[in-house]
């Protein structure tokens, strides 16, 4: 297989990457870096901000992911109450913050409301899951949340169960 020569743009990208890596390594060495001459700039034929030179943007923590979960009428004092849930990183007064954050991450889809209620006109089984209710308020994925949960029919029970462990597990 013949050896392919790198284009001037690929060569410039490799040079720029090496320069960035060297500069970062020197910055970590402290005072020694001050004695080292400055790294050379990228070649002039590389456009500023081109994908081959620009480092990827790091994912920033979604510090706005904060929910307040209020559960009532469960019949068990340990399940009733108000819990604070913060994600990315998982923390708060929720009994299973890590599990709840992981569940919410798995339910989140671009352009979809993870907390949407049962659609109007849905055909649901006529079963009753008990008087327990929950209200979830706050912000998730940059969007405001104000959702109510109940277990008054099969659709609502299914919706509740999808949110366990954000909501407590309930046996009907």
Short mmCIF file of C-alpha atoms in Angstrom, two decimals:
data_model
loop_
_atom_site.label_atom_id
_atom_site.label_comp_id
_atom_site.label_asym_id
_atom_site.label_seq_id
_atom_site.Cartn_x
_atom_site.Cartn_y
_atom_site.Cartn_z
CA UNK A 1 0.00 0.00 0.00
CA UNK A 2 1.56 3.36 -1.00
CA UNK A 3 2.40 5.90 1.68
CA UNK A 4 0.10 8.92 1.55
CA UNK A 5 1.51 12.33 2.13
CA UNK A 6 -0.34 14.51 4.61
CA UNK A 7 -1.88 17.69 3.21
CA UNK A 8 -0.65 21.02 4.50
CA UNK A 9 -3.87 21.34 6.52
CA UNK A 10 -3.39 17.97 8.23
CA UNK A 11 0.24 18.85 8.94
CA UNK A 12 -0.87 22.19 10.41
CA UNK A 13 -3.47 20.45 12.58
CA UNK A 14 -0.88 18.00 13.93
CA UNK A 15 1.53 20.88 14.60
CA UNK A 16 -1.18 22.92 16.35
CA UNK A 17 -2.23 19.93 18.46
CA UNK A 18 1.36 19.26 19.48
CA UNK A 19 1.79 22.95 20.34
CA UNK A 20 -1.34 22.94 22.52
CA UNK A 21 -0.25 19.72 24.25
CA UNK A 22 3.27 21.03 24.85
CA UNK A 23 1.95 24.33 26.19
CA UNK A 24 -0.46 22.52 28.53
CA UNK A 25 2.33 20.24 29.78
CA UNK A 26 4.60 23.21 30.37
CA UNK A 27 1.87 25.06 32.24
CA UNK A 28 1.63 22.15 34.66
CA UNK A 29 5.35 22.28 35.47
CA UNK A 30 5.10 25.68 37.16
CA UNK A 31 8.18 27.95 37.27
CA UNK A 32 10.06 25.90 34.67
CA UNK A 33 7.46 26.93 32.09
CA UNK A 34 8.36 30.59 32.58
CA UNK A 35 11.92 29.91 31.45
CA UNK A 36 10.78 28.06 28.33
CA UNK A 37 10.31 30.14 25.16
CA UNK A 38 6.73 30.59 23.99
CA UNK A 39 5.40 27.96 21.62
CA UNK A 40 5.13 28.93 17.97
CA UNK A 41 1.76 29.95 16.58
CA UNK A 42 -0.20 27.82 14.11
CA UNK A 43 0.77 28.20 10.44
CA UNK A 44 -0.77 31.16 8.64
CA UNK A 45 -2.65 28.99 6.12
CA UNK A 46 -4.84 27.47 8.87
CA UNK A 47 -8.07 29.37 9.40
CA UNK A 48 -8.68 30.51 12.95
CA UNK A 49 -11.39 28.42 14.56
CA UNK A 50 -11.16 25.65 11.98
CA UNK A 51 -12.25 22.26 13.32
CA UNK A 52 -8.76 20.81 12.88
CA UNK A 53 -7.22 23.34 15.29
CA UNK A 54 -10.02 24.07 17.74
CA UNK A 55 -10.11 21.91 20.85
CA UNK A 56 -13.47 20.29 21.68
CA UNK A 57 -15.72 22.20 24.04
CA UNK A 58 -15.87 20.39 27.37
CA UNK A 59 -19.28 19.35 28.66
CA UNK A 60 -20.27 21.73 31.41
CA UNK A 61 -22.14 20.43 34.42
CA UNK A 62 -25.86 21.09 34.26
CA UNK A 63 -25.95 22.77 37.65
CA UNK A 64 -29.50 23.94 36.97
CA UNK A 65 -30.84 20.36 37.31
CA UNK A 66 -32.68 20.78 40.59
CA UNK A 67 -36.01 19.22 41.42
CA UNK A 68 -38.24 19.26 44.47
CA UNK A 69 -40.26 16.06 44.87
CA UNK A 70 -43.26 16.14 47.23
CA UNK A 71 -45.01 12.84 47.97
CA UNK A 72 -48.22 12.60 49.98
CA UNK A 73 -50.93 10.13 50.96
CA UNK A 74 -48.73 7.05 50.50
CA UNK A 75 -49.89 5.53 53.77
CA UNK A 76 -46.25 5.17 54.88
CA UNK A 77 -44.56 8.00 56.75
CA UNK A 78 -41.15 7.03 55.32
CA UNK A 79 -42.35 7.71 51.76
CA UNK A 80 -44.28 10.93 52.39
CA UNK A 81 -42.43 14.22 52.47
CA UNK A 82 -40.50 16.71 50.38
CA UNK A 83 -37.12 15.83 48.92
CA UNK A 84 -34.56 17.97 47.13
CA UNK A 85 -32.76 16.40 44.19
CA UNK A 86 -29.72 17.91 42.47
CA UNK A 87 -28.03 16.15 39.57
CA UNK A 88 -24.66 16.46 37.84
CA UNK A 89 -23.36 15.60 40.42
CA UNK A 90 -26.10 13.71 42.25
CA UNK A 91 -26.87 15.05 45.72
CA UNK A 92 -29.67 16.37 47.91
CA UNK A 93 -32.10 15.00 50.49
CA UNK A 94 -33.62 12.46 48.08
CA UNK A 95 -33.21 8.92 49.43
CA UNK A 96 -31.62 7.64 46.19
CA UNK A 97 -30.17 10.71 44.50
CA UNK A 98 -27.80 8.79 42.20
CA UNK A 99 -30.50 6.35 41.06
CA UNK A 100 -33.01 9.16 40.55
CA UNK A 101 -30.57 11.22 38.47
CA UNK A 102 -29.63 8.18 36.38
CA UNK A 103 -33.33 7.45 35.76
CA UNK A 104 -34.03 11.05 34.72
CA UNK A 105 -31.02 11.00 32.38
CA UNK A 106 -32.38 7.83 30.75
CA UNK A 107 -35.83 9.40 30.26
CA UNK A 108 -34.50 12.66 28.79
CA UNK A 109 -34.73 12.99 25.00
CA UNK A 110 -33.97 16.07 22.91
CA UNK A 111 -37.20 17.94 22.09
CA UNK A 112 -39.37 15.77 24.35
CA UNK A 113 -40.87 16.65 27.72
CA UNK A 114 -39.83 13.81 30.02
CA UNK A 115 -42.44 14.95 32.55
CA UNK A 116 -45.38 15.20 30.12
CA UNK A 117 -48.67 13.87 31.43
CA UNK A 118 -50.77 11.11 29.92
CA UNK A 119 -52.09 12.36 26.56
CA UNK A 120 -55.77 13.33 26.46
CA UNK A 121 -57.97 10.64 24.98
CA UNK A 122 -55.64 7.77 26.01
CA UNK A 123 -57.38 4.47 26.57
CA UNK A 124 -56.37 3.33 30.05
CA UNK A 125 -57.28 0.34 32.16
CA UNK A 126 -59.71 1.12 34.93
CA UNK A 127 -57.65 0.19 37.95
CA UNK A 128 -56.88 2.19 41.03
CA UNK A 129 -53.36 2.36 42.41
CA UNK A 130 -54.19 4.16 45.64
CA UNK A 131 -54.43 7.74 46.88
CA UNK A 132 -50.68 8.51 46.70
CA UNK A 133 -49.78 11.66 44.79
CA UNK A 134 -46.54 13.41 43.94
CA UNK A 135 -45.58 16.79 42.62
CA UNK A 136 -42.23 17.47 40.95
CA UNK A 137 -41.15 21.09 40.46
CA UNK A 138 -37.90 22.76 39.52
CA UNK A 139 -35.66 22.71 36.46
CA UNK A 140 -34.48 19.77 34.39
CA UNK A 141 -32.26 20.02 31.28
CA UNK A 142 -32.75 23.78 31.24
CA UNK A 143 -36.55 23.58 31.23
CA UNK A 144 -38.99 24.37 34.03
CA UNK A 145 -40.79 21.37 35.53
CA UNK A 146 -44.20 21.41 37.21
CA UNK A 147 -45.58 17.89 37.02
CA UNK A 148 -48.17 16.04 39.05
CA UNK A 149 -48.32 12.28 39.41
CA UNK A 150 -51.12 10.05 40.67
CA UNK A 151 -52.14 6.41 40.38
CA UNK A 152 -55.81 6.72 39.41
CA UNK A 153 -55.77 4.46 36.31
CA UNK A 154 -53.49 2.14 34.36
CA UNK A 155 -51.89 4.95 32.33
CA UNK A 156 -51.11 7.03 35.41
CA UNK A 157 -49.77 3.96 37.23
CA UNK A 158 -47.49 3.22 34.26
CA UNK A 159 -46.29 6.84 34.17
CA UNK A 160 -45.55 6.71 37.92
CA UNK A 161 -43.67 3.42 37.58
CA UNK A 162 -41.46 4.86 34.79
CA UNK A 163 -40.23 7.47 37.28
CA UNK A 164 -39.19 5.07 40.05
CA UNK A 165 -36.76 5.77 41.87
CA UNK A 166 -37.43 9.50 41.39
CA UNK A 167 -40.84 8.66 42.87
CA UNK A 168 -41.13 5.96 45.51
CA UNK A 169 -41.94 2.41 44.44
CA UNK A 170 -45.53 1.59 45.29
CA UNK A 171 -47.33 -1.75 45.33
CA UNK A 172 -51.02 -1.53 44.57
#
